[in-house]
PDB file of C-alpha atoms in Angstrom:
ATOM      1  CA  ALA A   4       0.000   0.000   0.000  1.00 76.00           C
ATOM      2  CA  GLN A   5       1.115   3.504  -0.719  1.00 84.00           C
ATOM      3  CA  THR A   6       1.822   5.973   2.060  1.00 92.00           C
ATOM      4  CA  VAL A   7       2.284   9.726   1.979  1.00 95.00           C
ATOM      5  CA  THR A   8       4.242  11.586   4.656  1.00 96.00           C
ATOM      6  CA  GLN A   9       4.205  15.284   5.386  1.00 96.00           C
ATOM      7  CA  SER A  10       6.720  15.850   8.142  1.00 95.00           C
ATOM      8  CA  GLN A  11       5.938  19.520   8.779  1.00 96.00           C
ATOM      9  CA  PRO A  12       2.714  19.924  10.774  1.00 95.00           C
ATOM     10  CA  GLU A  13       3.023  23.716  10.612  1.00 96.00           C
ATOM     11  CA  MET A  14       4.977  26.257   8.601  1.00 97.00           C
ATOM     12  CA  SER A  15       5.074  30.020   8.641  1.00 97.00           C
ATOM     13  CA  VAL A  16       6.091  32.481   5.942  1.00 97.00           C
ATOM     14  CA  GLN A  17       6.115  36.227   5.642  1.00 97.00           C
ATOM     15  CA  GLU A  18       4.067  37.862   2.974  1.00 97.00           C
ATOM     16  CA  ALA A  19       5.941  38.106  -0.357  1.00 97.00           C
ATOM     17  CA  GLU A  20       8.478  35.497   0.737  1.00 97.00           C
ATOM     18  CA  THR A  21       8.938  31.949  -0.539  1.00 98.00           C
ATOM     19  CA  VAL A  22       8.123  28.786   1.365  1.00 98.00           C
ATOM     20  CA  THR A  23       8.598  25.101   0.580  1.00 98.00           C
ATOM     21  CA  LEU A  24       6.339  22.365   1.925  1.00 98.00           C
ATOM     22  CA  SER A  25       7.745  18.846   2.046  1.00 98.00           C
ATOM     23  CA  CYS A  26       6.133  15.597   0.998  1.00 98.00           C
ATOM     24  CA  THR A  27       7.550  12.102   0.650  1.00 97.00           C
ATOM     25  CA  TYR A  28       5.759   8.972  -0.410  1.00 97.00           C
ATOM     26  CA  ASP A  29       6.329   5.265  -0.551  1.00 95.00           C
ATOM     27  CA  THR A  30       5.311   3.143  -3.506  1.00 92.00           C
ATOM     28  CA  SER A  31       6.492   0.204  -5.556  1.00 90.00           C
ATOM     29  CA  GLU A  32       4.779   1.508  -8.674  1.00 89.00           C
ATOM     30  CA  SER A  33       6.664   3.198 -11.483  1.00 88.00           C
ATOM     31  CA  ASP A  34       3.787   5.276 -12.796  1.00 88.00           C
ATOM     32  CA  TYR A  35       1.445   7.361 -10.697  1.00 91.00           C
ATOM     33  CA  TYR A  36       0.178  10.886 -10.124  1.00 91.00           C
ATOM     34  CA  LEU A  37       0.872  13.320  -7.343  1.00 94.00           C
ATOM     35  CA  PHE A  38      -1.257  16.252  -6.251  1.00 95.00           C
ATOM     36  CA  TRP A  39      -1.217  19.144  -3.834  1.00 97.00           C
ATOM     37  CA  TYR A  40      -4.556  20.250  -2.433  1.00 96.00           C
ATOM     38  CA  LYS A  41      -5.239  23.368  -0.391  1.00 97.00           C
ATOM     39  CA  GLN A  42      -7.886  23.485   2.328  1.00 95.00           C
ATOM     40  CA  PRO A  43      -8.607  27.014   3.608  1.00 94.00           C
ATOM     41  CA  PRO A  44     -10.712  27.624   6.732  1.00 89.00           C
ATOM     42  CA  SER A  45     -13.801  27.484   4.510  1.00 87.00           C
ATOM     43  CA  ARG A  46     -13.127  23.733   4.376  1.00 88.00           C
ATOM     44  CA  GLN A  47     -13.083  23.435   0.574  1.00 88.00           C
ATOM     45  CA  MET A  48     -10.500  21.108  -0.956  1.00 92.00           C
ATOM     46  CA  ILE A  49      -8.920  22.997  -3.823  1.00 93.00           C
ATOM     47  CA  LEU A  50      -6.507  21.461  -6.298  1.00 93.00           C
ATOM     48  CA  VAL A  51      -3.284  23.457  -6.407  1.00 96.00           C
ATOM     49  CA  ILE A  52      -1.054  21.486  -8.738  1.00 95.00           C
ATOM     50  CA  ARG A  53      -0.498  17.992 -10.118  1.00 93.00           C
ATOM     51  CA  GLN A  54       2.449  16.017 -11.437  1.00 94.00           C
ATOM     52  CA  GLU A  55       2.617  12.926 -13.610  1.00 91.00           C
ATOM     53  CA  ALA A  56       5.404  10.612 -12.482  1.00 91.00           C
ATOM     54  CA  TYR A  57       6.467   9.855 -16.052  1.00 90.00           C
ATOM     55  CA  LYS A  58       7.188  13.528 -16.703  1.00 89.00           C
ATOM     56  CA  GLN A  59      10.611  14.742 -15.688  1.00 86.00           C
ATOM     57  CA  GLN A  60       9.656  18.384 -15.936  1.00 93.00           C
ATOM     58  CA  ASN A  61       8.393  19.896 -12.702  1.00 95.00           C
ATOM     59  CA  ALA A  62       4.837  21.209 -12.826  1.00 95.00           C
ATOM     60  CA  THR A  63       4.217  24.940 -12.387  1.00 95.00           C
ATOM     61  CA  GLU A  64       1.012  26.898 -11.815  1.00 94.00           C
ATOM     62  CA  ASN A  65       1.617  30.621 -11.462  1.00 95.00           C
ATOM     63  CA  ARG A  66       3.232  31.124  -8.027  1.00 97.00           C
ATOM     64  CA  PHE A  67       3.121  27.416  -7.228  1.00 98.00           C
ATOM     65  CA  SER A  68       5.726  24.939  -8.396  1.00 97.00           C
ATOM     66  CA  VAL A  69       6.893  21.510  -7.378  1.00 97.00           C
ATOM     67  CA  ASN A  70      10.248  19.842  -6.988  1.00 97.00           C
ATOM     68  CA  PHE A  71       9.607  16.261  -8.012  1.00 97.00           C
ATOM     69  CA  GLN A  72      12.451  13.871  -7.235  1.00 96.00           C
ATOM     70  CA  LYS A  73      11.265  10.455  -8.360  1.00 95.00           C
ATOM     71  CA  ALA A  74      14.238   8.457  -7.151  1.00 94.00           C
ATOM     72  CA  ALA A  75      14.004  10.034  -3.720  1.00 96.00           C
ATOM     73  CA  LYS A  76      10.181   9.759  -3.763  1.00 96.00           C
ATOM     74  CA  SER A  77       9.925  13.394  -2.850  1.00 97.00           C
ATOM     75  CA  PHE A  78       7.337  15.922  -4.025  1.00 97.00           C
ATOM     76  CA  SER A  79       7.739  19.331  -2.411  1.00 98.00           C
ATOM     77  CA  LEU A  80       5.582  22.389  -3.084  1.00 98.00           C
ATOM     78  CA  LYS A  81       7.131  25.828  -3.441  1.00 98.00           C
ATOM     79  CA  ILE A  82       4.977  28.904  -3.012  1.00 98.00           C
ATOM     80  CA  SER A  83       6.588  32.094  -4.271  1.00 98.00           C
ATOM     81  CA  ASP A  84       5.546  35.629  -3.386  1.00 97.00           C
ATOM     82  CA  SER A  85       3.322  34.318  -0.590  1.00 97.00           C
ATOM     83  CA  GLN A  86      -0.005  36.049  -0.081  1.00 97.00           C
ATOM     84  CA  LEU A  87      -2.338  36.195   2.908  1.00 96.00           C
ATOM     85  CA  GLY A  88      -4.821  34.116   0.940  1.00 95.00           C
ATOM     86  CA  ASP A  89      -2.321  31.263   0.796  1.00 97.00           C
ATOM     87  CA  ALA A  90      -2.881  30.556   4.499  1.00 97.00           C
ATOM     88  CA  ALA A  91      -4.456  27.103   4.647  1.00 97.00           C
ATOM     89  CA  MET A  92      -3.852  23.416   5.237  1.00 96.00           C
ATOM     90  CA  TYR A  93      -1.943  21.846   2.379  1.00 98.00           C
ATOM     91  CA  PHE A  94      -2.301  18.164   1.604  1.00 97.00           C
ATOM     92  CA  CYS A  95      -0.058  16.090  -0.583  1.00 97.00           C
ATOM     93  CA  ALA A  96      -1.812  13.173  -2.298  1.00 95.00           C
ATOM     94  CA  TYR A  97      -0.850  10.107  -4.322  1.00 93.00           C
ATOM     95  CA  ARG A  98      -2.912   8.393  -6.972  1.00 90.00           C
ATOM     96  CA  SER A  99      -2.153   5.094  -8.646  1.00 84.00           C
ATOM     97  CA  VAL A 100      -2.710   4.578 -12.362  1.00 77.00           C
ATOM     98  CA  SER A 101      -3.204   0.843 -12.105  1.00 71.00           C
ATOM     99  CA  GLY A 102      -6.464  -1.065 -12.128  1.00 62.00           C
ATOM    100  CA  THR A 103      -9.327   0.391 -10.166  1.00 59.00           C
ATOM    101  CA  ALA A 104      -7.088   2.045  -7.598  1.00 56.00           C
ATOM    102  CA  SER A 105      -7.983   5.584  -8.553  1.00 71.00           C
ATOM    103  CA  LYS A 106      -8.458   6.758  -4.988  1.00 78.00           C
ATOM    104  CA  LEU A 107      -6.299   9.478  -3.470  1.00 86.00           C
ATOM    105  CA  THR A 108      -4.030   8.674  -0.548  1.00 91.00           C
ATOM    106  CA  PHE A 109      -3.421  11.808   1.486  1.00 94.00           C
ATOM    107  CA  GLY A 110      -0.686  12.942   3.807  1.00 95.00           C
ATOM    108  CA  THR A 111      -1.548  14.387   7.207  1.00 93.00           C
ATOM    109  CA  GLY A 112      -1.253  17.949   6.005  1.00 95.00           C
ATOM    110  CA  THR A 113       0.840  21.047   6.703  1.00 97.00           C
ATOM    111  CA  ARG A 114      -0.782  24.146   8.142  1.00 96.00           C
ATOM    112  CA  LEU A 115       0.687  27.236   6.497  1.00 98.00           C
ATOM    113  CA  GLN A 116       0.526  30.584   8.234  1.00 97.00           C
ATOM    114  CA  VAL A 117       1.246  33.772   6.310  1.00 97.00           C
ATOM    115  CA  THR A 118       2.341  36.759   8.368  1.00 96.00           C
ATOM    116  CA  LEU A 119       2.619  40.433   7.519  1.00 92.00           C
TER     117      LEU A 119
ATOM    118  CA  ASP B  14     -18.080  26.716 -12.721  1.00 71.00           C
ATOM    119  CA  ALA B  15     -19.444  23.207 -12.216  1.00 82.00           C
ATOM    120  CA  ARG B  16     -19.321  22.107  -8.602  1.00 91.00           C
ATOM    121  CA  VAL B  17     -19.917  19.062  -6.468  1.00 95.00           C
ATOM    122  CA  THR B  18     -22.878  19.805  -4.204  1.00 96.00           C
ATOM    123  CA  GLN B  19     -23.194  18.250  -0.778  1.00 97.00           C
ATOM    124  CA  THR B  20     -26.109  18.465   1.613  1.00 97.00           C
ATOM    125  CA  PRO B  21     -26.504  19.163   4.435  1.00 97.00           C
ATOM    126  CA  ARG B  22     -23.543  21.401   5.158  1.00 95.00           C
ATOM    127  CA  HIS B  23     -23.890  20.789   8.877  1.00 96.00           C
ATOM    128  CA  LYS B  24     -25.711  18.088  10.818  1.00 97.00           C
ATOM    129  CA  VAL B  25     -26.051  17.698  14.568  1.00 97.00           C
ATOM    130  CA  THR B  26     -27.958  14.742  15.926  1.00 96.00           C
ATOM    131  CA  GLU B  27     -28.061  12.348  18.839  1.00 96.00           C
ATOM    132  CA  MET B  28     -26.385   8.995  18.852  1.00 96.00           C
ATOM    133  CA  GLY B  29     -28.523   6.193  17.553  1.00 96.00           C
ATOM    134  CA  GLN B  30     -30.186   8.352  14.930  1.00 97.00           C
ATOM    135  CA  GLU B  31     -29.961   7.674  11.218  1.00 97.00           C
ATOM    136  CA  VAL B  32     -27.911  10.156   9.210  1.00 98.00           C
ATOM    137  CA  THR B  33     -28.071  10.545   5.440  1.00 98.00           C
ATOM    138  CA  MET B  34     -25.610  12.691   3.529  1.00 98.00           C
ATOM    139  CA  ARG B  35     -26.163  13.506  -0.129  1.00 98.00           C
ATOM    140  CA  CYS B  36     -23.885  14.388  -2.979  1.00 98.00           C
ATOM    141  CA  GLN B  37     -24.567  15.641  -6.480  1.00 97.00           C
ATOM    142  CA  PRO B  38     -21.472  15.007  -8.604  1.00 96.00           C
ATOM    143  CA  ILE B  39     -20.451  17.236 -11.463  1.00 95.00           C
ATOM    144  CA  LEU B  40     -22.481  16.428 -14.550  1.00 93.00           C
ATOM    145  CA  GLY B  41     -20.584  13.996 -16.745  1.00 91.00           C
ATOM    146  CA  HIS B  42     -18.275  12.722 -14.017  1.00 92.00           C
ATOM    147  CA  ASN B  43     -18.408   8.943 -13.745  1.00 89.00           C
ATOM    148  CA  THR B  44     -16.541   8.383 -10.491  1.00 91.00           C
ATOM    149  CA  VAL B  45     -17.690   9.407  -7.028  1.00 94.00           C
ATOM    150  CA  PHE B  46     -15.698   9.186  -3.816  1.00 94.00           C
ATOM    151  CA  TRP B  47     -16.619   9.528  -0.164  1.00 96.00           C
ATOM    152  CA  TYR B  48     -13.859  10.679   2.217  1.00 95.00           C
ATOM    153  CA  ARG B  49     -13.932  11.289   5.941  1.00 96.00           C
ATOM    154  CA  GLN B  50     -11.726  13.875   7.631  1.00 95.00           C
ATOM    155  CA  THR B  51     -10.919  13.801  11.339  1.00 93.00           C
ATOM    156  CA  MET B  52      -8.156  15.355  13.383  1.00 87.00           C
ATOM    157  CA  MET B  53      -6.817  11.958  14.382  1.00 85.00           C
ATOM    158  CA  GLN B  54      -7.015  10.068  11.089  1.00 86.00           C
ATOM    159  CA  GLY B  55      -6.786  12.865   8.562  1.00 89.00           C
ATOM    160  CA  LEU B  56      -8.457  12.249   5.201  1.00 92.00           C
ATOM    161  CA  GLU B  57      -9.417   8.648   4.558  1.00 91.00           C
ATOM    162  CA  LEU B  58     -11.366   7.044   1.754  1.00 91.00           C
ATOM    163  CA  LEU B  59     -14.594   5.375   2.742  1.00 94.00           C
ATOM    164  CA  ALA B  60     -15.970   4.222  -0.604  1.00 92.00           C
ATOM    165  CA  TYR B  61     -16.008   4.981  -4.274  1.00 90.00           C
ATOM    166  CA  PHE B  62     -18.097   4.288  -7.335  1.00 91.00           C
ATOM    167  CA  ARG B  63     -17.445   4.149 -11.033  1.00 89.00           C
ATOM    168  CA  ASN B  64     -20.392   4.343 -13.397  1.00 89.00           C
ATOM    169  CA  ARG B  65     -22.592   3.976 -10.301  1.00 90.00           C
ATOM    170  CA  ALA B  66     -21.071   0.601  -9.377  1.00 89.00           C
ATOM    171  CA  PRO B  67     -19.275   0.338  -6.031  1.00 88.00           C
ATOM    172  CA  LEU B  68     -15.598  -0.406  -6.602  1.00 85.00           C
ATOM    173  CA  ASP B  69     -14.107  -0.170  -3.169  1.00 83.00           C
ATOM    174  CA  ASP B  70     -15.796   0.247   0.185  1.00 83.00           C
ATOM    175  CA  SER B  71     -13.103  -1.353   2.305  1.00 83.00           C
ATOM    176  CA  GLY B  72     -12.629   1.831   4.306  1.00 85.00           C
ATOM    177  CA  MET B  73     -16.202   1.854   5.489  1.00 89.00           C
ATOM    178  CA  PRO B  74     -17.544   0.167   8.644  1.00 86.00           C
ATOM    179  CA  LYS B  75     -20.043  -2.162   6.999  1.00 87.00           C
ATOM    180  CA  ASP B  76     -22.211  -2.733  10.033  1.00 92.00           C
ATOM    181  CA  ARG B  77     -23.435   0.834  10.195  1.00 95.00           C
ATOM    182  CA  PHE B  78     -22.383   2.626   7.007  1.00 96.00           C
ATOM    183  CA  SER B  79     -23.846   2.232   3.559  1.00 95.00           C
ATOM    184  CA  ALA B  80     -23.152   4.069   0.312  1.00 95.00           C
ATOM    185  CA  GLU B  81     -25.303   4.044  -2.801  1.00 94.00           C
ATOM    186  CA  MET B  82     -25.761   5.763  -6.133  1.00 94.00           C
ATOM    187  CA  PRO B  83     -29.438   5.499  -7.029  1.00 92.00           C
ATOM    188  CA  ASP B  84     -28.727   7.427 -10.212  1.00 92.00           C
ATOM    189  CA  ALA B  85     -25.889   9.280 -11.909  1.00 91.00           C
ATOM    190  CA  THR B  86     -26.804  12.578 -10.264  1.00 94.00           C
ATOM    191  CA  LEU B  87     -27.037  11.409  -6.664  1.00 96.00           C
ATOM    192  CA  ALA B  88     -24.770   9.594  -4.243  1.00 97.00           C
ATOM    193  CA  THR B  89     -25.744   8.934  -0.646  1.00 97.00           C
ATOM    194  CA  LEU B  90     -23.839   7.963   2.466  1.00 97.00           C
ATOM    195  CA  LYS B  91     -25.928   6.662   5.311  1.00 97.00           C
ATOM    196  CA  ILE B  92     -25.021   5.913   8.909  1.00 97.00           C
ATOM    197  CA  GLN B  93     -27.422   3.850  11.002  1.00 96.00           C
ATOM    198  CA  PRO B  94     -27.168   3.884  13.949  1.00 96.00           C
ATOM    199  CA  SER B  95     -24.832   6.841  14.368  1.00 96.00           C
ATOM    200  CA  GLU B  96     -22.229   6.978  17.148  1.00 96.00           C
ATOM    201  CA  PRO B  97     -20.197   9.882  18.600  1.00 96.00           C
ATOM    202  CA  ARG B  98     -17.030   8.501  16.959  1.00 95.00           C
ATOM    203  CA  ASP B  99     -18.650   9.149  13.557  1.00 96.00           C
ATOM    204  CA  SER B 100     -18.323  12.882  14.165  1.00 97.00           C
ATOM    205  CA  ALA B 101     -16.200  14.210  11.306  1.00 97.00           C
ATOM    206  CA  VAL B 102     -16.333  16.135   8.066  1.00 96.00           C
ATOM    207  CA  TYR B 103     -17.497  13.958   5.193  1.00 97.00           C
ATOM    208  CA  PHE B 104     -16.398  14.948   1.707  1.00 97.00           C
ATOM    209  CA  CYS B 105     -17.767  13.818  -1.593  1.00 96.00           C
ATOM    210  CA  ALA B 106     -15.589  14.129  -4.685  1.00 95.00           C
ATOM    211  CA  SER B 107     -16.239  13.363  -8.316  1.00 94.00           C
ATOM    212  CA  GLY B 108     -14.010  12.841 -11.310  1.00 90.00           C
ATOM    213  CA  LEU B 109     -13.707  11.466 -14.814  1.00 85.00           C
ATOM    214  CA  GLY B 110     -12.263   8.142 -13.730  1.00 72.00           C
ATOM    215  CA  LEU B 111      -8.877   8.763 -15.287  1.00 67.00           C
ATOM    216  CA  SER B 112      -5.933   8.818 -12.929  1.00 64.00           C
ATOM    217  CA  ASN B 113      -4.475  12.019 -14.302  1.00 68.00           C
ATOM    218  CA  GLN B 114      -7.705  13.912 -13.879  1.00 77.00           C
ATOM    219  CA  PRO B 115      -8.168  15.639 -10.531  1.00 81.00           C
ATOM    220  CA  GLN B 116     -10.998  14.857  -8.212  1.00 88.00           C
ATOM    221  CA  HIS B 117     -13.285  17.785  -7.511  1.00 92.00           C
ATOM    222  CA  PHE B 118     -14.423  18.049  -3.935  1.00 94.00           C
ATOM    223  CA  GLY B 119     -17.655  19.290  -2.448  1.00 95.00           C
ATOM    224  CA  ASP B 120     -17.693  21.595   0.565  1.00 94.00           C
ATOM    225  CA  GLY B 121     -18.223  18.698   2.950  1.00 96.00           C
ATOM    226  CA  THR B 122     -20.805  17.852   5.581  1.00 97.00           C
ATOM    227  CA  ARG B 123     -19.751  18.557   9.141  1.00 96.00           C
ATOM    228  CA  LEU B 124     -21.395  15.849  11.232  1.00 97.00           C
ATOM    229  CA  SER B 125     -21.638  16.018  15.003  1.00 97.00           C
ATOM    230  CA  ILE B 126     -23.080  13.085  16.905  1.00 97.00           C
ATOM    231  CA  LEU B 127     -23.931  13.922  20.501  1.00 96.00           C
TER     232      LEU B 127
END
């Protein structure tokens, strides 16, 4: 079974600065998908970014980018030019491509605080 | 924007009562997932459907939980009888059934069992 580990329960960043959230995972599969979801206090789960394991190029979405290290099974999220609206819980998630296993396996989350 | 709709948004009831949570997936999505979020366990999958057929409900306590999709526009999660340990936020998500496509989440139902 796959597992996802987020070792930072809480992180803090100043507005306009850059922060990196860590995520590692364990799998025996060679192909899979990785996601970062954001959950603000409103409780919504919002997709931030996704990465296909077969792609070497790191995904980027505006101020959000990932550092995907397949051999190390690491998938960190970098937020540049942090904004107050970035304050939320961030969840890393793994999704298999095989068979019917299309469920998401989530990490325990990192709470990001953004300070002035 | 198309959205997954969950009702009710909040539910408070006494233990022993039946609870039904509803989900309207995004039109055209053929997979539906039920997740439960608690402080202790985080986000865990309870059950999911593809083309209305249950594919995996191994995360769900079978004695009291049941999940159904009576039609393509409605998924239900029922707890009977409810217990205080069922208190959590229950999320429904829908998707296109392809692994590279993201799941879209509803706003969740916050359930409190007294």
